[in-house]
C-alpha cells in the first residue's frame, strides 16, 4: 500500500507542478500524464523533462515515441545477449581492443582495493567499476608523498583511501586506469571531467561494408564533477549536437531551468555562454576512423554507443555501450526512428 500511495503522490505532484508551469487545468494535466504513461510507457521523469505537458511541445514531441523502455527493448533485440559482455564488461572490452591495437586507456590493475594493489599504482590514476553505468563509483586520485588527493581536493591516507575505494566499489571489482586529460582546445568546457564524444553506430544489414553513424554529440558535464555522463541533462549537463560528417557544432541542448522541456541554443556552458562558433573540435577524422574500427571489431552487436575521449594525445576509446540511451535533440531522434523502422 505504501508503494501505491507513493506512486499516486508522484502523479499528483507532477500534475500540480505541470499545471502551474504550463498554466493549464490540473485535471487536464493529470489525464494527459496518465495517457502518456499508459500509451507510450513513459516514466514520469521523461514526461516532465521532455516538456510533453505543454499545449504545443513542438518537434520535441518526438520524445514520446522514445521512452527508455521502448528504446532499450529495441537495443536488446538487435544486440544478441551472448555478445553484449564483450563490450559491457570493461576489462574484456579493453583486452580485445589492445589485441587489435585500438587506442584505449592504460590499465594498471583490476580487482578489489587492497594494500598490495594500492602500492602498485602510479602517482596518478582513475578508478571506476568494471561493470557499471552513468559514472557511478568513478573517481580520480593523485599521490603526494604519503597521502592521496582526490580530484575534488580531499586528502586521504592509505587506509582512508582503501575505505573510500571500497565505498565506491560496493562489492564490485574496480578498474584502476590511466587518468586521461582533455585536449587543450576543449578544456574550456570542463575544468575537471574528460570531455567525451558519444557516437552511435548502426549496421543496417549484414551486407553493409561500413556502419552508419546515427548521431554524435559532445557530452558537457555539470560543474564540479569528474564524470562525463549527461544522463537526462537535468543537473546542468548539456549535449552539444555535432554534424556526423564534419564534427561541426550544430546546437547545444539541455533541460529548461524550470525542469519542464528541452531547450536548444547557439552557445555552451550555461552562464558562461561560450559561442559554438568559437569551438574547434580536434581530430574529427581520426575520431570517425576509431569509431569505425570499433564497430567492425564488435560487428556482432548491431548498434553501440561509443564514448570517445577527446584527449590531448588524440581520440581514445573510453568504453562502448550496448544500451546507449536517446539524445535530447530532434535530429538524433529522427536518426534513431529510421534505424528502428529498418
XYZ file of C-alpha atoms in Angstrom:
342
model
C 0.000 0.000 0.000
C 2.861 2.378 0.782
C 4.315 1.846 -2.687
C 0.947 2.573 -4.314
C 0.475 5.695 -2.193
C 3.972 6.911 -3.123
C 3.286 6.403 -6.839
C -0.060 8.225 -6.635
C 1.723 11.069 -4.846
C 4.269 11.284 -7.705
C 1.455 11.576 -10.269
C -0.303 14.287 -8.259
C 2.920 16.243 -7.681
C 3.786 16.210 -11.388
C 0.229 17.230 -12.317
C 0.275 20.075 -9.789
C 3.686 21.375 -10.898
C 2.814 20.921 -14.574
C -0.460 22.794 -14.105
C 1.356 25.741 -12.530
C 4.179 25.834 -15.071
C 2.057 25.428 -18.202
C -0.936 27.357 -16.781
C -3.353 24.575 -17.599
C -6.099 22.893 -15.580
C -4.888 20.347 -13.032
C -7.338 17.624 -14.124
C -6.422 18.090 -17.797
C -2.728 17.729 -16.970
C -3.375 14.694 -14.758
C -5.343 12.996 -17.546
C -2.529 13.671 -20.045
C 0.060 12.223 -17.649
C -1.957 9.025 -17.256
C -2.491 8.795 -21.026
C 1.208 9.344 -21.852
C 2.217 6.844 -19.197
C -0.143 4.130 -20.457
C 0.046 4.790 -24.211
C 3.800 5.347 -24.554
C 5.140 3.681 -21.369
C 6.958 6.868 -20.405
C 8.457 7.403 -16.975
C 7.152 10.444 -15.111
C 10.637 11.953 -15.313
C 10.533 11.670 -19.109
C 7.103 13.325 -19.317
C 8.377 16.280 -17.290
C 11.822 16.715 -18.823
C 10.663 16.351 -22.417
C 8.025 19.060 -21.985
C 5.199 16.787 -23.131
C 2.616 18.585 -20.982
C 2.902 21.846 -22.919
C -0.001 22.865 -25.147
C 2.337 22.540 -28.137
C 5.505 20.502 -27.391
C 6.722 21.209 -30.943
C 9.313 18.952 -32.617
C 10.400 17.560 -29.255
C 7.043 15.767 -29.018
C 9.015 13.066 -30.846
C 10.286 12.082 -27.402
C 7.005 10.359 -26.594
C 7.945 7.653 -29.108
C 11.339 7.086 -27.472
C 10.726 6.038 -23.911
C 13.704 4.444 -22.190
C 11.744 1.187 -22.000
C 10.990 1.158 -25.728
C 14.461 2.063 -26.979
C 16.252 -0.321 -24.622
C 13.881 -3.110 -25.707
C 14.858 -2.391 -29.330
C 18.580 -2.404 -28.490
C 18.165 -5.694 -26.651
C 16.509 -7.196 -29.740
C 19.246 -6.165 -32.181
C 22.191 -6.821 -29.836
C 22.408 -10.575 -29.104
C 22.785 -11.174 -25.343
C 25.645 -13.651 -25.815
C 27.838 -10.881 -27.267
C 26.988 -7.925 -25.006
C 29.546 -8.775 -22.323
C 32.345 -8.240 -24.880
C 31.605 -4.521 -24.628
C 29.710 -4.008 -21.374
C 32.333 -5.704 -19.178
C 35.113 -3.173 -19.432
C 38.173 -5.433 -18.807
C 37.063 -7.697 -21.684
C 36.469 -4.688 -23.923
C 39.881 -3.176 -23.163
C 41.664 -6.508 -23.630
C 40.129 -7.045 -27.068
C 40.948 -3.501 -28.159
C 44.569 -3.829 -27.049
C 44.906 -7.082 -29.012
C 43.918 -5.193 -32.161
C 45.918 -2.043 -31.461
C 42.850 0.130 -30.806
C 43.670 3.068 -28.546
C 42.230 2.618 -25.027
C 43.366 3.830 -21.582
C 46.274 2.008 -19.974
C 45.024 -0.399 -17.287
C 47.126 -0.600 -14.105
C 45.101 -3.133 -12.111
C 41.660 -4.715 -11.783
C 40.113 -6.073 -8.609
C 39.002 -5.277 -5.086
C 41.063 -2.499 -3.452
C 43.712 -3.787 -1.030
C 47.088 -2.509 0.293
C 49.121 -4.536 -2.219
C 47.125 -3.210 -5.168
C 47.455 0.347 -3.883
C 51.245 0.053 -3.693
C 51.419 -0.926 -7.382
C 49.521 2.074 -8.698
C 51.267 5.079 -10.289
C 51.051 8.566 -8.831
C 48.005 9.486 -10.955
C 45.131 7.110 -11.638
C 41.421 6.904 -12.389
C 39.196 4.315 -10.670
C 35.795 3.042 -11.801
C 33.697 -0.142 -11.508
C 34.496 -2.868 -14.025
C 30.788 -3.137 -14.763
C 28.659 -0.062 -14.261
C 26.952 2.878 -15.917
C 26.337 6.580 -15.530
C 29.683 7.334 -13.922
C 28.601 5.636 -10.693
C 31.607 4.894 -8.474
C 34.161 6.754 -10.632
C 36.873 8.990 -9.188
C 40.474 10.089 -9.765
C 43.452 10.471 -7.443
C 46.981 11.863 -7.250
C 49.635 10.523 -4.860
C 51.517 13.209 -2.948
C 54.210 11.613 -0.819
C 52.424 9.557 1.830
C 48.957 10.861 1.001
C 46.490 10.864 -1.872
C 44.402 13.769 -3.112
C 41.140 13.136 -4.947
C 40.150 15.184 -7.991
C 37.928 17.373 -5.763
C 40.687 18.199 -3.261
C 40.014 15.693 -0.472
C 43.056 14.214 1.284
C 43.431 10.513 2.151
C 45.977 8.362 3.927
C 46.444 4.788 2.678
C 43.836 3.270 4.998
C 41.402 6.116 4.409
C 41.737 5.734 0.652
C 41.161 1.978 0.859
C 37.971 2.600 2.811
C 36.858 5.230 0.314
C 37.544 2.947 -2.664
C 35.563 0.139 -1.032
C 32.648 2.534 -0.632
C 32.871 3.400 -4.331
C 33.113 -0.268 -5.318
C 30.196 -1.525 -3.180
C 31.352 -5.105 -3.687
C 32.198 -4.674 -7.374
C 35.614 -5.038 -8.964
C 37.301 -1.746 -9.766
C 39.433 -0.866 -12.767
C 42.436 1.320 -11.996
C 43.451 3.015 -15.203
C 45.166 5.950 -16.832
C 43.679 9.340 -15.956
C 43.108 10.851 -19.400
C 43.429 14.610 -19.842
C 41.168 16.611 -22.162
C 42.559 18.117 -25.369
C 43.687 21.737 -24.709
C 41.177 23.063 -27.257
C 38.298 21.663 -25.171
C 39.379 22.289 -21.574
C 37.237 25.433 -21.646
C 34.207 23.105 -21.487
C 35.163 21.484 -18.167
C 37.932 22.064 -15.655
C 37.620 18.607 -14.097
C 35.961 15.969 -16.306
C 37.307 14.448 -19.504
C 35.278 15.723 -22.455
C 33.929 12.763 -24.393
C 32.020 12.402 -27.621
C 29.109 9.948 -27.741
C 28.915 8.456 -31.237
C 26.294 5.844 -32.090
C 26.995 3.301 -34.828
C 24.437 1.093 -36.567
C 24.816 -1.802 -39.003
C 21.687 -1.525 -41.203
C 22.105 -5.056 -42.600
C 24.527 -7.986 -42.670
C 25.932 -6.950 -46.066
C 26.914 -3.396 -45.120
C 30.617 -2.623 -45.552
C 30.657 0.417 -43.280
C 28.479 1.191 -40.258
C 26.103 4.136 -40.312
C 26.852 6.956 -37.883
C 23.413 7.631 -36.407
C 24.354 10.585 -34.239
C 27.220 12.311 -32.471
C 27.354 14.786 -29.627
C 29.821 16.112 -27.092
C 28.843 15.396 -23.510
C 29.252 18.567 -21.473
C 29.175 17.673 -17.761
C 27.838 19.758 -14.916
C 30.222 21.834 -12.828
C 32.420 20.164 -10.217
C 32.276 16.582 -11.438
C 34.804 14.058 -12.702
C 32.345 12.028 -14.787
C 31.269 12.822 -18.334
C 27.797 11.310 -18.096
C 24.945 13.608 -19.137
C 22.013 11.324 -18.283
C 18.778 13.266 -18.678
C 20.705 16.576 -18.509
C 18.603 17.653 -15.532
C 21.502 18.904 -13.388
C 23.085 21.412 -15.740
C 24.631 18.938 -18.189
C 24.458 19.697 -21.907
C 24.532 17.772 -25.184
C 26.431 19.550 -27.946
C 24.995 18.193 -31.199
C 27.611 17.591 -33.913
C 27.417 17.113 -37.661
C 28.259 13.426 -38.061
C 30.373 14.014 -41.177
C 32.326 17.144 -40.276
C 32.154 17.258 -36.476
C 30.978 20.878 -36.647
C 28.879 22.004 -33.641
C 25.196 22.424 -34.529
C 23.377 23.318 -31.304
C 23.514 22.769 -27.564
C 20.607 21.033 -25.830
C 19.706 20.893 -22.163
C 16.715 20.829 -19.828
C 14.944 24.136 -19.222
C 15.756 25.734 -15.866
C 12.155 25.067 -14.764
C 12.661 21.327 -15.226
C 9.960 21.240 -17.923
C 11.080 20.845 -21.524
C 14.247 20.816 -23.631
C 15.843 23.985 -24.997
C 18.441 24.477 -27.709
C 20.954 27.301 -28.024
C 23.923 28.522 -30.057
C 26.255 28.638 -27.064
C 27.539 26.161 -24.491
C 28.429 26.042 -20.783
C 25.351 27.741 -19.382
C 26.099 31.077 -17.731
C 29.492 31.399 -19.430
C 27.773 31.301 -22.843
C 30.700 30.177 -24.965
C 29.572 30.625 -28.608
C 29.607 27.431 -30.650
C 31.442 29.159 -33.488
C 34.369 29.661 -31.094
C 34.808 25.898 -30.646
C 37.213 23.965 -32.825
C 36.733 20.233 -32.371
C 40.113 18.496 -32.846
C 40.889 15.234 -34.656
C 37.409 14.551 -36.084
C 38.732 12.438 -38.954
C 40.727 10.283 -36.529
C 37.677 10.045 -34.254
C 35.480 8.674 -37.054
C 38.216 6.226 -38.057
C 38.465 4.991 -34.459
C 34.693 4.533 -34.163
C 34.520 2.688 -37.497
C 37.257 0.294 -36.354
C 35.411 -0.290 -33.087
C 32.132 -1.024 -34.873
C 33.892 -3.517 -37.170
C 35.574 -5.206 -34.210
C 32.250 -5.747 -32.444
C 30.074 -6.242 -35.531
C 28.073 -8.992 -33.803
C 26.375 -6.109 -31.979
C 24.219 -4.095 -34.379
C 24.194 -0.788 -32.542
C 26.623 0.607 -29.996
C 27.139 3.947 -28.304
C 30.847 4.759 -28.133
C 32.314 7.170 -25.596
C 35.414 8.641 -27.207
C 37.734 10.695 -25.034
C 38.889 13.854 -26.794
C 42.341 13.675 -25.233
C 45.499 15.730 -25.528
C 47.046 12.818 -27.462
C 44.129 12.259 -29.834
C 40.853 10.303 -29.641
C 40.775 7.337 -27.270
C 38.061 4.704 -26.733
C 36.813 5.037 -23.160
C 34.002 2.487 -23.441
C 31.166 1.096 -25.517
C 27.523 0.778 -24.507
C 25.010 -1.777 -25.760
C 22.206 0.311 -24.197
C 23.170 3.856 -25.039
C 20.111 5.978 -24.309
C 18.446 8.521 -26.563
C 19.653 12.081 -27.210
C 17.667 15.199 -26.375
C 17.602 16.752 -29.834
C 15.209 16.195 -32.785
C 17.721 15.225 -35.500
C 19.107 12.473 -33.263
C 15.599 11.168 -32.611
C 14.841 11.123 -36.354
C 18.009 9.077 -36.972
C 17.044 6.552 -34.305
C 13.490 6.315 -35.662
C 14.863 5.492 -39.114
C 17.094 2.762 -37.679
C 14.264 1.279 -35.606
C 11.947 1.152 -38.629
C 14.581 -0.682 -40.658
